[in-house]
Amino acid sequence: VHRRDPSTESETLKECFRFLNLTSRSFAAVIQELNHELLVPISLFYLVLRGLDTIEDDMTIPLSKKVPLLRNFHDTMEVDGWQYHESQEKDRELLEKFDVVITELKKIKPTYYAIIKDITIKMGHGMADYAQNDEMIKNGVNTIDDYELYCHYVAGLVGEGLTRLFVASELGNPKLAERPSLTESMGQFLQKTNIIRDLREDWSDGRRWYPKEIWSRHVDKWEDLFDPNYEDKALNCISDMVLDALKHCEECLFYMAGMREQSVFNFVAIPQGMAIATLELVFRNPDVLKRNVKITKGDACQLMTECTQNLYTVCEVFRRYARRIQKKNDPRDPNYLNISVRCAKIEQFIETLYPRQ
Ligand code: PS7
Ligand code: MN
Ligand code: MN
Ligand code: MN
Ligand code: MN
Ligand code: MN
């Protein structure tokens, strides 16, 4: 009942699953284990947003073309036969054969389709606003509010769409729809972790998502973050970013308590477990300033096992990594005390969920 059945799939749907496996880093496996009711809608939701993000990330597309592509993508996803052949990105093949996604989108339940389209409208405009902003292009994100608004557009909205799909399919607690801040935290936590980790890669692409409000507490000029003479300052800046991301942990655990079905629980819990492990990995890690870091295969395997059980085992993951962060915490870091308190709060919250005798 739960698994894909390729013998009943059309050629275009098989092609969609091939793209899912090609383009998704961590989501391909968990999406394909999803309950049958949501398997195809969420796979197509992923591919639509991956298409949009491929355009957003492609710094070779001039703004005069990129902005209308992003803003009109919700209409484009309805045009039979539409393909795009001008991307240089790694995932460009998806856009070159995007017509298969369009064909399959037209077959899903109208309720699910409407949710996907609504989120595509909002995300496309949000991405375009940031791509177009001249100050952003020159100086990156300024305030923490701007940073969180960007994370809302590219991840909070994904959370909103997914939550609406879970509720519409009766696989999620309908009360979740009444708690948008929990959903938002789920997206913020993943996107902030992605931004903290991708510091170097994004900078090589000429983009910076760390808000000036945070990095300017540690260095005078953005470039100084990558200057080995300022390594201590740069590590303190990363700590400051990690501290900010950790504020979402409690709401994420609370959200996951609202899952009613095992495949949906696994789907939401695995990325969250990977995220807290990634925060621990980047915390006080000078490699982040030089190259892309990734959790090991072994750690990823263990996390997969632990995040596919129940809320208690996911809490154990959060507690373990909160403790490891606290252990690495450096008394010379200006946020030493704040980080200690934040990690203690996470542990305390878990303690209230599962009191020990
Ligand atoms: C529909 C499963 C579960 C309530 C493609 C899953 C970019 C971290 O920033 O390319 O370009 O480097 O590495 C996923 C909430 C979104 C947020 C988002 C759609 C969880 C396009 C994932 C994934 C909400 C916008 C990583 C957000 O991509 O990022 C589906 C609940 C896509 C989720 C972007 C980022 C994903 C991301 P970047 P990446
Ligand atoms: Mn991307
Ligand atoms: Mn992007
Ligand atoms: Mn081509
Ligand atoms: Mn990134
Ligand atoms: Mn990425």
Tab-separated table of C-alpha atoms and ligand atoms in Angstrom:
chain	number	residue	atom	x	y	z
A	1	VAL	CA	0.000	0.000	0.000
A	2	HIS	CA	2.804	2.377	0.846
A	3	ARG	CA	5.278	1.821	-1.892
A	4	ARG	CA	5.659	2.969	-5.451
A	5	ASP	CA	4.376	0.538	-8.054
A	6	PRO	CA	6.204	1.285	-11.335
A	7	SER	CA	3.977	-1.174	-13.258
A	8	THR	CA	1.001	1.202	-12.826
A	9	GLU	CA	2.989	4.366	-13.575
A	10	SER	CA	2.790	6.267	-16.872
A	11	GLU	CA	6.024	6.995	-18.763
A	12	THR	CA	5.838	10.655	-17.753
A	13	LEU	CA	5.412	9.761	-14.065
A	14	LYS	CA	8.393	7.398	-14.228
A	15	GLU	CA	10.368	10.291	-15.703
A	16	CYS	CA	9.236	12.517	-12.807
A	17	PHE	CA	10.581	9.965	-10.308
A	18	ARG	CA	13.834	9.817	-12.255
A	19	PHE	CA	14.149	13.620	-11.847
A	20	LEU	CA	13.310	13.338	-8.161
A	21	ASN	CA	16.188	10.901	-7.696
A	22	LEU	CA	18.487	13.066	-9.814
A	23	THR	CA	17.813	16.391	-8.148
A	24	SER	CA	17.086	15.694	-4.535
A	25	ARG	CA	19.863	15.428	-1.994
A	26	SER	CA	18.032	14.206	1.041
A	27	PHE	CA	14.370	14.136	0.096
A	28	ALA	CA	14.210	11.532	-2.714
A	29	ALA	CA	14.247	8.488	-0.467
A	30	VAL	CA	11.842	9.777	2.186
A	31	ILE	CA	9.385	11.131	-0.375
A	32	GLN	CA	9.213	7.756	-2.116
A	33	GLU	CA	8.353	6.033	1.177
A	34	LEU	CA	5.369	8.353	1.660
A	35	ASN	CA	1.816	7.127	2.069
A	36	HIS	CA	0.318	6.388	-1.341
A	37	GLU	CA	-2.202	9.234	-1.052
A	38	LEU	CA	0.537	11.892	-0.919
A	39	LEU	CA	3.370	10.184	-2.801
A	40	VAL	CA	2.689	11.717	-6.222
A	41	PRO	CA	1.412	15.150	-5.057
A	42	ILE	CA	4.468	15.718	-2.830
A	43	SER	CA	6.871	14.415	-5.503
A	44	LEU	CA	5.417	16.895	-8.006
A	45	PHE	CA	5.402	19.675	-5.384
A	46	TYR	CA	9.104	18.974	-4.878
A	47	LEU	CA	9.837	19.096	-8.635
A	48	VAL	CA	7.921	22.358	-9.162
A	49	LEU	CA	9.852	24.028	-6.340
A	50	ARG	CA	13.139	22.458	-7.491
A	51	GLY	CA	12.446	23.970	-10.936
A	52	LEU	CA	11.817	27.374	-9.389
A	53	ASP	CA	14.956	27.109	-7.226
A	54	THR	CA	17.069	26.078	-10.233
A	55	ILE	CA	16.072	29.366	-11.887
A	56	GLU	CA	16.669	31.311	-8.665
A	57	ASP	CA	20.135	29.793	-8.158
A	58	ASP	CA	21.280	30.260	-11.777
A	59	MET	CA	23.479	33.354	-11.677
A	60	THR	CA	24.026	33.161	-15.471
A	61	ILE	CA	20.388	34.096	-16.229
A	62	PRO	CA	20.165	37.901	-16.516
A	63	LEU	CA	17.745	39.533	-14.061
A	64	SER	CA	15.615	40.848	-16.925
A	65	LYS	CA	14.826	37.203	-17.740
A	66	LYS	CA	15.029	35.659	-14.270
A	67	VAL	CA	12.497	37.927	-12.578
A	68	PRO	CA	9.597	37.281	-14.998
A	69	LEU	CA	10.441	33.540	-15.022
A	70	LEU	CA	10.116	33.454	-11.230
A	71	ARG	CA	7.010	35.623	-11.090
A	72	ASN	CA	5.183	33.751	-13.861
A	73	PHE	CA	6.170	30.217	-12.875
A	74	HIS	CA	2.670	29.428	-11.530
A	75	ASP	CA	1.271	30.095	-15.029
A	76	THR	CA	4.181	28.388	-16.757
A	77	MET	CA	3.502	25.189	-14.825
A	78	GLU	CA	0.175	24.956	-16.716
A	79	VAL	CA	1.503	25.435	-20.258
A	80	ASP	CA	1.471	22.086	-22.087
A	81	GLY	CA	4.860	21.221	-23.553
A	82	TRP	CA	6.794	24.007	-21.767
A	83	GLN	CA	10.544	23.472	-21.563
A	84	TYR	CA	13.468	25.738	-20.681
A	85	HIS	CA	16.837	25.289	-22.320
A	86	GLU	CA	18.860	28.273	-21.071
A	87	SER	CA	19.932	27.168	-17.612
A	88	GLN	CA	23.537	26.326	-16.746
A	89	GLU	CA	22.694	24.859	-13.344
A	90	LYS	CA	23.425	21.338	-12.202
A	91	ASP	CA	19.707	20.463	-12.278
A	92	ARG	CA	19.009	21.997	-15.690
A	93	GLU	CA	17.757	18.710	-17.178
A	94	LEU	CA	14.602	19.062	-15.070
A	95	LEU	CA	13.834	22.390	-16.757
A	96	GLU	CA	14.755	21.009	-20.192
A	97	LYS	CA	12.078	18.328	-19.820
A	98	PHE	CA	9.703	20.140	-17.488
A	99	ASP	CA	6.733	19.224	-19.716
A	100	VAL	CA	6.550	15.797	-18.025
A	101	VAL	CA	5.963	17.492	-14.651
A	102	ILE	CA	3.235	19.665	-16.209
A	103	THR	CA	1.526	16.590	-17.695
A	104	GLU	CA	1.453	14.801	-14.335
A	105	LEU	CA	0.389	17.900	-12.362
A	106	LYS	CA	-2.833	17.975	-14.399
A	107	LYS	CA	-3.771	14.511	-13.138
A	108	ILE	CA	-3.686	15.081	-9.368
A	109	LYS	CA	-6.666	15.937	-7.150
A	110	PRO	CA	-7.736	19.592	-7.588
A	111	THR	CA	-7.429	20.250	-3.821
A	112	TYR	CA	-3.762	19.207	-3.894
A	113	TYR	CA	-3.099	21.038	-7.158
A	114	ALA	CA	-4.531	24.299	-5.732
A	115	ILE	CA	-2.192	24.124	-2.716
A	116	ILE	CA	0.876	23.572	-4.949
A	117	LYS	CA	-0.099	26.434	-7.235
A	118	ASP	CA	-0.776	28.841	-4.353
A	119	ILE	CA	2.647	28.183	-2.794
A	120	THR	CA	4.353	28.515	-6.201
A	121	ILE	CA	2.805	31.972	-6.669
A	122	LYS	CA	3.997	33.166	-3.260
A	123	MET	CA	7.492	31.645	-3.489
A	124	GLY	CA	8.105	32.906	-7.033
A	125	HIS	CA	7.273	36.478	-6.050
A	126	GLY	CA	9.323	36.234	-2.850
A	127	MET	CA	12.397	34.932	-4.697
A	128	ALA	CA	11.985	37.619	-7.355
A	129	ASP	CA	11.764	40.394	-4.718
A	130	TYR	CA	15.117	39.311	-3.288
A	131	ALA	CA	16.772	38.729	-6.671
A	132	GLN	CA	15.683	42.212	-7.805
A	133	ASN	CA	16.644	44.203	-4.735
A	134	ASP	CA	19.692	46.322	-5.672
A	135	GLU	CA	20.913	46.681	-2.119
A	136	MET	CA	20.670	42.910	-1.695
A	137	ILE	CA	22.743	42.357	-4.826
A	138	LYS	CA	25.506	44.675	-3.573
A	139	ASN	CA	25.447	44.027	0.183
A	140	GLY	CA	23.387	40.924	0.851
A	141	VAL	CA	20.742	40.680	3.550
A	142	ASN	CA	20.764	43.486	6.126
A	143	THR	CA	18.559	42.725	9.098
A	144	ILE	CA	17.565	39.513	10.865
A	145	ASP	CA	13.983	40.336	9.841
A	146	ASP	CA	15.005	40.377	6.149
A	147	TYR	CA	16.861	37.090	6.642
A	148	GLU	CA	13.800	35.460	8.201
A	149	LEU	CA	11.536	36.823	5.474
A	150	TYR	CA	13.802	35.217	2.849
A	151	CYS	CA	13.700	31.924	4.791
A	152	HIS	CA	9.919	32.273	4.902
A	153	TYR	CA	9.708	32.562	1.113
A	154	VAL	CA	11.962	29.599	0.322
A	155	ALA	CA	11.159	27.247	3.214
A	156	GLY	CA	8.393	28.525	5.508
A	157	LEU	CA	6.086	28.436	2.491
A	158	VAL	CA	7.128	24.842	1.692
A	159	GLY	CA	6.123	23.987	5.251
A	160	GLU	CA	2.791	25.739	4.791
A	161	GLY	CA	2.084	23.814	1.592
A	162	LEU	CA	3.100	20.476	3.113
A	163	THR	CA	1.006	21.060	6.230
A	164	ARG	CA	-2.015	21.906	4.083
A	165	LEU	CA	-1.426	18.682	2.117
A	166	PHE	CA	-1.145	16.624	5.338
A	167	VAL	CA	-4.376	18.109	6.681
A	168	ALA	CA	-6.257	17.843	3.358
A	169	SER	CA	-5.315	14.161	3.118
A	170	GLU	CA	-6.267	13.618	6.789
A	171	LEU	CA	-2.755	12.346	7.515
A	172	GLY	CA	-1.935	15.308	9.765
A	173	ASN	CA	-3.691	16.673	12.819
A	174	PRO	CA	-6.078	19.453	11.619
A	175	LYS	CA	-4.978	21.506	14.641
A	176	LEU	CA	-1.620	21.996	12.871
A	177	ALA	CA	-3.340	24.305	10.391
A	178	GLU	CA	-4.245	26.561	13.336
A	179	ARG	CA	-0.616	26.822	14.471
A	180	PRO	CA	1.219	28.484	11.559
A	181	SER	CA	4.182	29.462	13.733
A	182	LEU	CA	5.000	25.770	14.325
A	183	THR	CA	4.979	25.129	10.576
A	184	GLU	CA	7.082	28.211	9.941
A	185	SER	CA	9.699	27.020	12.447
A	186	MET	CA	10.018	23.707	10.594
A	187	GLY	CA	10.996	25.563	7.416
A	188	GLN	CA	13.115	28.233	9.137
A	189	PHE	CA	15.160	25.580	10.936
A	190	LEU	CA	15.998	23.729	7.688
A	191	GLN	CA	16.708	26.835	5.627
A	192	LYS	CA	18.831	28.572	8.260
A	193	THR	CA	20.915	25.407	8.645
A	194	ASN	CA	21.342	25.272	4.862
A	195	ILE	CA	22.449	28.934	4.772
A	196	ILE	CA	24.895	28.576	7.686
A	197	ARG	CA	26.477	25.487	6.103
A	198	ASP	CA	26.595	26.889	2.536
A	199	LEU	CA	28.459	30.073	3.589
A	200	ARG	CA	31.469	29.456	1.388
A	201	GLU	CA	29.642	27.977	-1.622
A	202	ASP	CA	27.089	30.813	-1.702
A	203	TRP	CA	29.855	33.408	-1.425
A	204	SER	CA	31.720	31.817	-4.369
A	205	ASP	CA	28.455	32.261	-6.324
A	206	GLY	CA	28.378	35.935	-5.331
A	207	ARG	CA	25.556	35.526	-2.811
A	208	ARG	CA	25.434	36.132	0.929
A	209	TRP	CA	22.541	35.261	3.181
A	210	TYR	CA	24.123	35.856	6.613
A	211	PRO	CA	22.441	39.109	7.745
A	212	LYS	CA	24.714	42.111	8.299
A	213	GLU	CA	23.003	42.632	11.654
A	214	ILE	CA	24.749	39.433	12.793
A	215	TRP	CA	28.098	39.363	10.940
A	216	SER	CA	28.850	43.040	11.700
A	217	ARG	CA	28.990	42.145	15.414
A	218	HIS	CA	32.116	40.127	14.616
A	219	VAL	CA	33.908	41.602	11.580
A	220	ASP	CA	33.995	45.029	9.904
A	221	LYS	CA	33.985	43.770	6.335
A	222	TRP	CA	32.184	40.682	4.960
A	223	GLU	CA	35.387	39.470	3.247
A	224	ASP	CA	37.136	39.323	6.618
A	225	LEU	CA	35.083	36.209	7.453
A	226	PHE	CA	37.254	34.316	4.952
A	227	ASP	CA	40.561	35.865	6.041
A	228	PRO	CA	42.542	33.320	8.106
A	229	ASN	CA	43.705	36.192	10.363
A	230	TYR	CA	40.107	36.622	11.500
A	231	GLU	CA	39.275	32.944	11.915
A	232	ASP	CA	38.255	33.315	15.591
A	233	LYS	CA	35.912	36.175	14.718
A	234	ALA	CA	34.418	34.161	11.867
A	235	LEU	CA	33.802	31.173	14.158
A	236	ASN	CA	32.060	33.480	16.631
A	237	CYS	CA	29.899	34.734	13.773
A	238	ILE	CA	28.924	31.165	12.868
A	239	SER	CA	28.127	30.556	16.562
A	240	ASP	CA	25.858	33.598	16.520
A	241	MET	CA	24.042	32.184	13.452
A	242	VAL	CA	23.740	28.732	15.065
A	243	LEU	CA	22.360	30.298	18.262
A	244	ASP	CA	19.695	32.036	16.174
A	245	ALA	CA	18.749	28.800	14.374
A	246	LEU	CA	18.516	26.840	17.634
A	247	LYS	CA	15.619	29.018	18.802
A	248	HIS	CA	13.329	27.010	16.484
A	249	CYS	CA	14.006	23.583	18.050
A	250	GLU	CA	11.152	23.529	20.553
A	251	GLU	CA	8.544	24.501	17.965
A	252	CYS	CA	9.883	21.855	15.563
A	253	LEU	CA	9.518	19.119	18.202
A	254	PHE	CA	6.028	20.406	18.996
A	255	TYR	CA	5.072	20.276	15.320
A	256	MET	CA	6.294	16.698	14.954
A	257	ALA	CA	4.071	15.707	17.883
A	258	GLY	CA	1.123	16.481	15.552
A	259	MET	CA	1.923	13.749	13.008
A	260	ARG	CA	-0.636	10.947	12.803
A	261	GLU	CA	0.838	8.577	10.291
A	262	GLN	CA	4.251	6.879	10.320
A	263	SER	CA	5.350	7.651	6.730
A	264	VAL	CA	4.507	11.337	7.205
A	265	PHE	CA	6.282	11.390	10.570
A	266	ASN	CA	9.427	9.945	8.972
A	267	PHE	CA	9.216	12.419	6.094
A	268	VAL	CA	9.163	15.440	8.416
A	269	ALA	CA	11.496	14.079	11.113
A	270	ILE	CA	14.470	12.931	9.002
A	271	PRO	CA	15.334	16.389	7.598
A	272	GLN	CA	14.994	17.919	11.083
A	273	GLY	CA	17.344	15.328	12.588
A	274	MET	CA	19.850	15.925	9.781
A	275	ALA	CA	19.554	19.671	10.436
A	276	ILE	CA	20.402	19.555	14.148
A	277	ALA	CA	23.321	17.221	13.343
A	278	THR	CA	24.500	19.671	10.670
A	279	LEU	CA	24.323	22.575	13.134
A	280	GLU	CA	26.543	20.616	15.499
A	281	LEU	CA	28.932	19.861	12.647
A	282	VAL	CA	29.295	23.493	11.546
A	283	PHE	CA	29.515	24.839	15.110
A	284	ARG	CA	33.089	26.075	15.719
A	285	ASN	CA	34.248	24.261	12.580
A	286	PRO	CA	36.788	26.291	10.543
A	287	ASP	CA	36.219	24.060	7.472
A	288	VAL	CA	32.896	25.871	6.917
A	289	LEU	CA	34.961	28.936	5.937
A	290	LYS	CA	36.864	27.009	3.268
A	291	ARG	CA	34.622	24.344	1.757
A	292	ASN	CA	31.290	22.567	1.956
A	293	VAL	CA	30.980	20.289	4.977
A	294	LYS	CA	28.586	17.345	5.187
A	295	ILE	CA	27.608	14.903	7.907
A	296	THR	CA	29.200	11.488	7.392
A	297	LYS	CA	27.348	8.573	5.765
A	298	GLY	CA	27.542	6.719	9.069
A	299	ASP	CA	25.944	9.549	11.030
A	300	ALA	CA	23.286	9.958	8.327
A	301	CYS	CA	22.443	6.240	8.574
A	302	GLN	CA	22.086	6.363	12.338
A	303	LEU	CA	19.915	9.487	12.080
A	304	MET	CA	17.674	7.775	9.518
A	305	THR	CA	17.086	4.904	11.928
A	306	GLU	CA	16.432	7.157	14.914
A	307	CYS	CA	14.148	9.581	13.072
A	308	THR	CA	11.900	6.811	11.714
A	309	GLN	CA	10.749	5.549	15.127
A	310	ASN	CA	8.800	7.980	17.255
A	311	LEU	CA	8.919	11.423	18.846
A	312	TYR	CA	10.871	10.100	21.819
A	313	THR	CA	13.750	8.850	19.642
A	314	VAL	CA	13.788	12.161	17.739
A	315	CYS	CA	13.957	14.005	21.071
A	316	GLU	CA	16.952	11.851	21.977
A	317	VAL	CA	18.648	12.993	18.761
A	318	PHE	CA	17.980	16.647	19.593
A	319	ARG	CA	19.215	16.172	23.154
A	320	ARG	CA	22.402	14.417	22.030
A	321	TYR	CA	23.344	17.141	19.553
A	322	ALA	CA	22.391	19.959	21.948
A	323	ARG	CA	24.819	18.419	24.440
A	324	ARG	CA	27.551	18.123	21.817
A	325	ILE	CA	27.117	21.773	20.902
A	326	GLN	CA	27.344	22.718	24.572
A	327	LYS	CA	30.516	20.620	24.875
A	328	LYS	CA	32.178	22.459	21.961
A	329	ASN	CA	31.033	25.846	23.273
A	330	ASP	CA	34.054	28.103	23.879
A	331	PRO	CA	34.170	30.442	26.919
A	332	ARG	CA	35.908	33.071	24.771
A	333	ASP	CA	32.905	33.205	22.430
A	334	PRO	CA	30.835	36.353	23.185
A	335	ASN	CA	27.731	34.151	22.940
A	336	TYR	CA	29.084	31.489	25.291
A	337	LEU	CA	26.441	32.132	27.933
A	338	ASN	CA	23.572	32.540	25.453
A	339	ILE	CA	24.475	29.250	23.784
A	340	SER	CA	24.687	27.468	27.148
A	341	VAL	CA	21.260	28.753	28.105
A	342	ARG	CA	19.768	27.856	24.706
A	343	CYS	CA	21.072	24.264	24.849
A	344	ALA	CA	19.842	23.908	28.432
A	345	LYS	CA	16.385	25.173	27.371
A	346	ILE	CA	16.185	22.537	24.636
A	347	GLU	CA	17.064	19.806	27.120
A	348	GLN	CA	14.572	21.219	29.617
A	349	PHE	CA	11.811	21.237	27.014
A	350	ILE	CA	12.475	17.580	26.186
A	351	GLU	CA	12.438	16.834	29.918
A	352	THR	CA	8.926	18.323	30.198
A	353	LEU	CA	7.768	16.153	27.270
A	354	TYR	CA	9.290	12.971	28.702
A	355	PRO	CA	9.886	13.438	32.430
A	356	ARG	CA	12.337	11.009	33.973
A	357	GLN	CA	11.449	9.372	37.257
B	1	PS7	C1	8.165	19.834	-1.409
B	1	PS7	C2	9.441	18.178	0.033
B	1	PS7	C3	7.833	19.477	6.839
B	1	PS7	C4	6.400	21.395	7.764
B	1	PS7	C5	13.250	22.503	-3.775
B	1	PS7	C6	11.050	20.716	3.338
B	1	PS7	C7	15.683	26.370	-1.940
B	1	PS7	C8	16.172	23.786	2.736
B	1	PS7	O1	18.977	27.597	-0.468
B	1	PS7	O2	18.742	23.842	-3.110
B	1	PS7	O3	19.128	26.924	-2.840
B	1	PS7	O4	20.890	26.191	-1.232
B	1	PS7	O5	19.801	23.013	-0.975
B	1	PS7	C9	10.568	20.178	-0.761
B	1	PS7	C10	8.542	21.902	6.684
B	1	PS7	C11	12.276	24.088	-2.176
B	1	PS7	C12	11.898	23.034	3.451
B	1	PS7	C13	14.312	25.388	-0.134
B	1	PS7	C14	10.769	21.392	-1.561
B	1	PS7	C15	9.771	21.645	5.954
B	1	PS7	C16	12.636	25.241	-3.003
B	1	PS7	C17	13.068	22.750	2.589
B	1	PS7	C18	12.236	21.705	-1.530
B	1	PS7	C19	9.850	22.516	4.713
B	1	PS7	C20	13.115	26.364	-2.129
B	1	PS7	C21	16.890	22.822	0.123
B	1	PS7	C22	13.758	24.040	2.241
B	1	PS7	O6	17.256	23.159	-1.217
B	1	PS7	O7	18.634	25.234	-1.013
B	1	PS7	C23	9.436	19.438	-0.719
B	1	PS7	C24	7.638	20.964	7.073
B	1	PS7	C25	12.578	22.822	-2.497
B	1	PS7	C26	10.993	22.112	3.810
B	1	PS7	C27	14.391	26.025	-1.346
B	1	PS7	C28	15.402	24.656	0.514
B	1	PS7	C29	15.524	23.310	0.430
B	1	PS7	C30	15.158	23.914	1.645
B	1	PS7	P1	19.465	26.546	-1.448
B	1	PS7	P2	18.700	23.770	-1.645
B	2	MN	MN	19.214	25.627	-4.329
B	3	MN	MN	18.014	28.843	-3.897
B	4	MN	MN	18.795	21.833	-24.133
B	5	MN	MN	22.045	26.822	0.203
B	6	MN	MN	22.076	23.772	-1.548
